[in-house]
CSV table of N, CA and C in Angstrom, one decimal:
chain,number,residue,atom,x,y,z
T,446,PRO,N,72.0,-7.8,-5.3
T,446,PRO,CA,72.5,-7.9,-6.7
T,446,PRO,C,73.0,-6.6,-7.3
T,447,HIS,N,73.9,-6.7,-8.2
T,447,HIS,CA,74.4,-5.6,-9.0
T,447,HIS,C,74.4,-5.9,-10.4
T,448,CYS,N,74.5,-4.9,-11.2
T,448,CYS,CA,74.5,-5.0,-12.6
T,448,CYS,C,75.9,-5.3,-13.1
T,449,ASN,N,76.5,-6.4,-12.7
T,449,ASN,CA,77.9,-6.7,-13.1
T,449,ASN,C,78.1,-7.9,-13.9
T,450,SER,N,77.0,-8.4,-14.5
T,450,SER,CA,77.2,-9.6,-15.4
T,450,SER,C,76.1,-9.5,-16.5
T,451,THR,N,76.3,-10.4,-17.5
T,451,THR,CA,75.2,-10.4,-18.5
T,451,THR,C,74.1,-11.2,-18.2
T,452,THR,N,74.0,-11.7,-16.9
T,452,THR,CA,72.8,-12.5,-16.5
T,452,THR,C,71.8,-11.7,-15.8
T,453,THR,N,72.0,-10.4,-15.6
T,453,THR,CA,71.0,-9.5,-14.9
T,453,THR,C,70.3,-8.7,-15.9
T,454,GLY,N,69.1,-8.3,-15.7
T,454,GLY,CA,68.3,-7.5,-16.5
T,454,GLY,C,67.8,-6.2,-15.8
T,455,THR,N,67.0,-6.3,-14.8
T,455,THR,CA,66.6,-5.2,-14.0
T,455,THR,C,66.9,-5.5,-12.6
T,456,VAL,N,67.4,-4.6,-11.8
T,456,VAL,CA,67.8,-4.8,-10.4
T,456,VAL,C,66.9,-4.0,-9.5
T,457,PHE,N,66.5,-4.6,-8.5
T,457,PHE,CA,65.7,-4.0,-7.5
T,457,PHE,C,66.5,-4.0,-6.1
T,458,PRO,N,67.3,-3.0,-5.9
T,458,PRO,CA,68.4,-3.0,-4.8
T,458,PRO,C,67.7,-3.2,-3.4
T,459,LYS,N,66.5,-2.6,-3.1
T,459,LYS,CA,65.9,-2.7,-1.8
T,459,LYS,C,65.5,-4.1,-1.5
T,460,LEU,N,65.2,-4.8,-2.5
T,460,LEU,CA,64.7,-6.2,-2.4
T,460,LEU,C,65.9,-7.2,-2.5
T,461,ASN,N,67.0,-6.7,-3.0
T,461,ASN,CA,68.2,-7.5,-3.2
T,461,ASN,C,67.9,-8.7,-4.2
T,462,VAL,N,67.2,-8.2,-5.3
T,462,VAL,CA,66.7,-9.2,-6.3
T,462,VAL,C,67.1,-8.5,-7.8
T,463,SER,N,67.5,-9.3,-8.7
T,463,SER,CA,67.6,-8.9,-10.0
T,463,SER,C,66.7,-9.9,-10.9
T,464,VAL,N,66.1,-9.4,-11.9
T,464,VAL,CA,65.1,-10.1,-12.7
T,464,VAL,C,65.7,-10.1,-14.2
T,465,LYS,N,65.8,-11.3,-14.8
T,465,LYS,CA,66.2,-11.4,-16.2
T,465,LYS,C,65.1,-12.2,-16.9
T,466,PRO,N,64.2,-11.5,-17.5
T,466,PRO,CA,63.1,-12.3,-18.2
T,466,PRO,C,63.7,-13.0,-19.4
T,467,SER,N,63.1,-14.1,-19.8
T,467,SER,CA,63.4,-14.8,-21.0
T,467,SER,C,62.9,-14.1,-22.2
T,468,ALA,N,63.2,-14.5,-23.4
T,468,ALA,CA,62.8,-13.8,-24.6
T,468,ALA,C,61.2,-14.0,-24.6
T,469,GLY,N,60.5,-12.9,-24.9
T,469,GLY,CA,59.0,-12.8,-25.0
T,469,GLY,C,58.4,-12.5,-23.7
T,470,ASP,N,59.1,-12.5,-22.6
T,470,ASP,CA,58.5,-12.2,-21.2
T,470,ASP,C,58.4,-10.8,-21.0
T,471,ALA,N,57.6,-10.4,-20.1
T,471,ALA,CA,57.5,-9.0,-19.6
T,471,ALA,C,57.6,-9.0,-18.1
T,472,VAL,N,58.1,-7.9,-17.6
T,472,VAL,CA,58.3,-7.7,-16.2
T,472,VAL,C,57.2,-6.6,-15.8
T,473,PHE,N,56.4,-6.8,-14.8
T,473,PHE,CA,55.4,-5.9,-14.4
T,473,PHE,C,55.5,-5.6,-12.8
T,474,TRP,N,55.4,-4.4,-12.5
T,474,TRP,CA,55.4,-4.0,-11.0
T,474,TRP,C,54.7,-2.7,-10.8
T,475,THR,N,54.2,-2.5,-9.7
T,475,THR,CA,53.6,-1.2,-9.3
T,475,THR,C,54.5,-0.4,-8.5
T,476,ASN,N,54.4,0.9,-8.5
T,476,ASN,CA,55.3,1.7,-7.7
T,476,ASN,C,54.6,2.3,-6.5
T,477,MET,N,53.4,1.8,-6.2
T,477,MET,CA,52.6,2.3,-5.1
T,477,MET,C,52.0,1.1,-4.3
T,478,ASP,N,51.7,1.3,-3.1
T,478,ASP,CA,51.1,0.2,-2.3
T,478,ASP,C,49.5,0.4,-2.4
T,479,ALA,N,48.8,-0.4,-1.6
T,479,ALA,CA,47.3,-0.4,-1.7
T,479,ALA,C,46.8,0.9,-1.1
T,480,THR,N,47.6,1.7,-0.3
T,480,THR,CA,47.1,3.0,0.1
T,480,THR,C,47.5,4.2,-0.8
T,481,GLU,N,48.2,3.8,-1.9
T,481,GLU,CA,48.6,4.8,-2.9
T,481,GLU,C,49.8,5.5,-2.5
T,482,SER,N,50.5,5.0,-1.5
T,482,SER,CA,51.8,5.5,-1.0
T,482,SER,C,52.9,4.9,-1.8
T,483,LYS,N,54.0,5.6,-1.9
T,483,LYS,CA,55.2,5.2,-2.6
T,483,LYS,C,55.6,3.8,-2.2
T,484,ALA,N,55.8,2.9,-3.0
T,484,ALA,CA,56.4,1.6,-2.6
T,484,ALA,C,57.9,1.6,-2.9
T,485,ILE,N,58.6,1.9,-1.7
T,485,ILE,CA,60.0,2.0,-1.8
T,485,ILE,C,60.8,0.9,-2.4
T,486,ASN,N,60.1,-0.3,-2.3
T,486,ASN,CA,60.8,-1.5,-2.8
T,486,ASN,C,60.7,-1.6,-4.3
T,487,SER,N,60.0,-0.7,-4.9
T,487,SER,CA,59.9,-0.7,-6.4
T,487,SER,C,61.0,0.0,-7.0
T,488,ILE,N,61.9,0.7,-6.3
T,488,ILE,CA,63.1,1.3,-6.9
T,488,ILE,C,63.9,0.3,-7.6
T,489,HIS,N,64.2,0.6,-8.8
T,489,HIS,CA,64.9,-0.3,-9.7
T,489,HIS,C,65.8,0.4,-10.7
T,490,GLY,N,66.6,-0.4,-11.4
T,490,GLY,CA,67.5,0.1,-12.4
T,490,GLY,C,67.6,-0.9,-13.5
T,491,GLY,N,67.9,-0.4,-14.7
T,491,GLY,CA,68.1,-1.3,-15.8
T,491,GLY,C,69.6,-1.5,-16.0
T,492,CYS,N,69.9,-2.8,-16.2
T,492,CYS,CA,71.3,-3.1,-16.2
T,492,CYS,C,71.8,-2.9,-17.7
T,493,ALA,N,73.1,-2.7,-17.9
T,493,ALA,CA,73.7,-2.5,-19.2
T,493,ALA,C,73.6,-3.8,-19.9
T,494,VAL,N,73.5,-3.7,-21.2
T,494,VAL,CA,73.5,-4.9,-22.1
T,494,VAL,C,74.9,-5.0,-22.8
T,495,TRP,N,75.6,-6.1,-22.5
T,495,TRP,CA,76.9,-6.3,-23.0
T,495,TRP,C,76.9,-7.2,-24.3
T,496,GLU,N,75.9,-8.0,-24.4
T,496,GLU,CA,75.7,-8.8,-25.6
T,496,GLU,C,74.2,-9.0,-25.9
T,497,GLY,N,73.9,-9.1,-27.2
T,497,GLY,CA,72.5,-9.2,-27.6
T,497,GLY,C,71.8,-7.9,-27.6
T,498,GLU,N,70.5,-7.8,-27.4
T,498,GLU,CA,69.8,-6.6,-27.3
T,498,GLU,C,68.7,-6.7,-26.3
T,499,LYS,N,68.3,-5.5,-25.8
T,499,LYS,CA,67.2,-5.4,-24.7
T,499,LYS,C,66.2,-4.4,-25.3
T,500,LEU,N,64.9,-4.8,-25.3
T,500,LEU,CA,63.9,-3.9,-25.7
T,500,LEU,C,63.1,-3.5,-24.4
T,501,ALA,N,62.8,-2.3,-24.3
T,501,ALA,CA,62.1,-1.8,-23.1
T,501,ALA,C,60.9,-0.9,-23.5
T,502,ALA,N,59.9,-1.1,-22.8
T,502,ALA,CA,58.7,-0.2,-23.0
T,502,ALA,C,58.2,0.2,-21.6
T,503,THR,N,57.6,1.3,-21.5
T,503,THR,CA,57.0,1.7,-20.2
T,503,THR,C,55.6,2.0,-20.5
T,504,LEU,N,54.7,1.5,-19.7
T,504,LEU,CA,53.3,1.7,-19.7
T,504,LEU,C,52.9,2.3,-18.4
T,505,TRP,N,52.5,3.7,-18.4
T,505,TRP,CA,52.1,4.3,-17.2
T,505,TRP,C,50.6,4.1,-16.9
T,506,ILE,N,50.3,3.5,-15.7
T,506,ILE,CA,48.9,3.4,-15.4
T,506,ILE,C,48.7,4.3,-14.3
T,507,ARG,N,47.7,5.2,-14.5
T,507,ARG,CA,47.4,6.1,-13.4
T,507,ARG,C,46.4,5.5,-12.5
T,508,SER,N,46.4,5.8,-11.2
T,508,SER,CA,45.5,5.2,-10.3
T,508,SER,C,44.0,5.7,-10.3
T,509,ARG,N,43.8,6.9,-10.8
T,509,ARG,CA,42.5,7.4,-10.9
T,509,ARG,C,41.7,6.6,-11.8
T,510,HIS,N,40.5,6.3,-11.4
T,510,HIS,CA,39.5,5.5,-12.2
T,510,HIS,C,40.0,4.1,-12.5
T,511,GLN,N,41.0,3.6,-11.8
T,511,GLN,CA,41.4,2.3,-12.1
T,511,GLN,C,41.0,1.4,-10.9
T,512,GLN,N,39.8,0.9,-11.0
T,512,GLN,CA,39.2,0.1,-9.9
T,512,GLN,C,40.1,-1.1,-9.5
T,513,LEU,N,40.8,-1.7,-10.5
T,513,LEU,CA,41.6,-2.9,-10.2
T,513,LEU,C,42.7,-2.5,-9.3
T,514,LEU,N,43.2,-1.3,-9.3
T,514,LEU,CA,44.3,-0.8,-8.5
T,514,LEU,C,43.8,-0.5,-7.1
T,515,HIS,N,42.5,-0.3,-6.9
T,515,HIS,CA,41.9,0.1,-5.6
T,515,HIS,C,41.3,-1.2,-4.9
T,516,ALA,N,41.5,-2.3,-5.4
T,516,ALA,CA,41.0,-3.5,-4.8
T,516,ALA,C,42.1,-4.6,-4.5
T,517,PRO,N,43.0,-4.2,-3.5
T,517,PRO,CA,44.1,-5.2,-3.2
T,517,PRO,C,43.6,-6.4,-2.5
T,518,LEU,N,44.5,-7.4,-2.5
T,518,LEU,CA,44.1,-8.6,-1.8
T,518,LEU,C,44.2,-8.3,-0.3
T,519,ARG,N,43.7,-9.2,0.5
T,519,ARG,CA,43.8,-9.0,2.0
T,519,ARG,C,45.3,-8.8,2.5
T,520,SER,N,46.2,-9.4,1.8
T,520,SER,CA,47.6,-9.2,2.1
T,520,SER,C,48.1,-7.7,1.9
T,521,GLY,N,47.3,-7.0,1.2
T,521,GLY,CA,47.7,-5.6,0.8
T,521,GLY,C,48.4,-5.5,-0.5
T,522,ARG,N,48.6,-6.7,-1.1
T,522,ARG,CA,49.2,-6.7,-2.5
T,522,ARG,C,48.1,-6.8,-3.5
T,523,PHE,N,48.5,-6.4,-4.7
T,523,PHE,CA,47.5,-6.4,-5.8
T,523,PHE,C,47.4,-7.7,-6.4
T,524,ASP,N,46.3,-8.1,-7.0
T,524,ASP,CA,46.0,-9.3,-7.7
T,524,ASP,C,46.5,-9.1,-9.1
T,525,ILE,N,47.7,-9.5,-9.4
T,525,ILE,CA,48.4,-9.3,-10.6
T,525,ILE,C,47.6,-10.0,-11.8
T,526,GLU,N,47.0,-11.1,-11.5
T,526,GLU,CA,46.2,-11.7,-12.5
T,526,GLU,C,45.0,-10.9,-13.0
T,527,LYS,N,44.4,-10.1,-12.1
T,527,LYS,CA,43.3,-9.3,-12.4
T,527,LYS,C,43.8,-8.0,-13.2
T,528,LEU,N,45.1,-7.6,-12.8
T,528,LEU,CA,45.7,-6.5,-13.6
T,528,LEU,C,46.0,-6.8,-15.0
T,529,ILE,N,46.5,-8.0,-15.2
T,529,ILE,CA,46.9,-8.3,-16.6
T,529,ILE,C,45.9,-9.1,-17.4
T,530,HIS,N,44.8,-9.5,-16.7
T,530,HIS,CA,43.7,-10.2,-17.5
T,530,HIS,C,42.4,-9.7,-16.9
T,531,PRO,N,42.1,-8.4,-17.1
T,531,PRO,CA,40.9,-7.9,-16.4
T,531,PRO,C,39.6,-8.4,-17.1
T,532,ARG,N,38.6,-8.6,-16.3
T,532,ARG,CA,37.3,-8.9,-16.8
T,532,ARG,C,36.4,-7.7,-16.9
T,533,LEU,N,36.6,-6.9,-17.9
T,533,LEU,CA,36.0,-5.6,-18.0
T,533,LEU,C,34.5,-5.6,-17.9
T,534,GLU,N,33.8,-6.6,-18.3
T,534,GLU,CA,32.4,-6.7,-18.2
T,534,GLU,C,31.9,-6.6,-16.8
T,535,TYR,N,32.7,-7.0,-15.9
T,535,TYR,CA,32.3,-7.0,-14.5
T,535,TYR,C,32.4,-5.5,-13.9
T,536,MET,N,33.1,-4.7,-14.6
T,536,MET,CA,33.3,-3.3,-14.1
T,536,MET,C,32.4,-2.3,-14.9
T,537,GLY,N,31.5,-2.9,-15.7
T,537,GLY,CA,30.6,-2.0,-16.5
T,537,GLY,C,31.4,-1.2,-17.6
T,538,VAL,N,32.5,-1.8,-18.1
T,538,VAL,CA,33.3,-1.2,-19.1
T,538,VAL,C,33.3,-2.2,-20.3
T,539,THR,N,33.4,-1.6,-21.5
T,539,THR,CA,33.6,-2.3,-22.7
T,539,THR,C,34.8,-1.9,-23.4
T,540,ARG,N,35.4,-2.8,-24.1
T,540,ARG,CA,36.6,-2.5,-24.9
T,540,ARG,C,36.3,-1.5,-26.0
T,541,VAL,N,37.3,-0.7,-26.3
T,541,VAL,CA,37.1,0.2,-27.5
T,541,VAL,C,36.9,-0.7,-28.8
T,542,GLY,N,35.9,-0.3,-29.6
T,542,GLY,CA,35.7,-1.0,-30.8
T,542,GLY,C,34.9,-2.3,-30.6
T,543,ALA,N,34.4,-2.7,-29.4
T,543,ALA,CA,33.7,-3.8,-29.1
T,543,ALA,C,32.3,-3.7,-29.5
């Protein structure tokens, strides 16, 4: 895929995939694999916006002290549900202000 139409949002050229989330959606990916090596397939680019608007935010999550990032599935992939809906009480952590 290329950024050549208004139907693309973020392009991942190594995967030959483009992602266009619907309003209110978020796109999440990691840029490292389970061994903390660079995940070459995470190379991406944001496509130009020709109509409407696009809001983007970046959240950097460091791997140090991130137990969820050190517990991949048997497939070597991360359990995205655990990353986006962590059960902090199982990790001996409490939320700030809790």
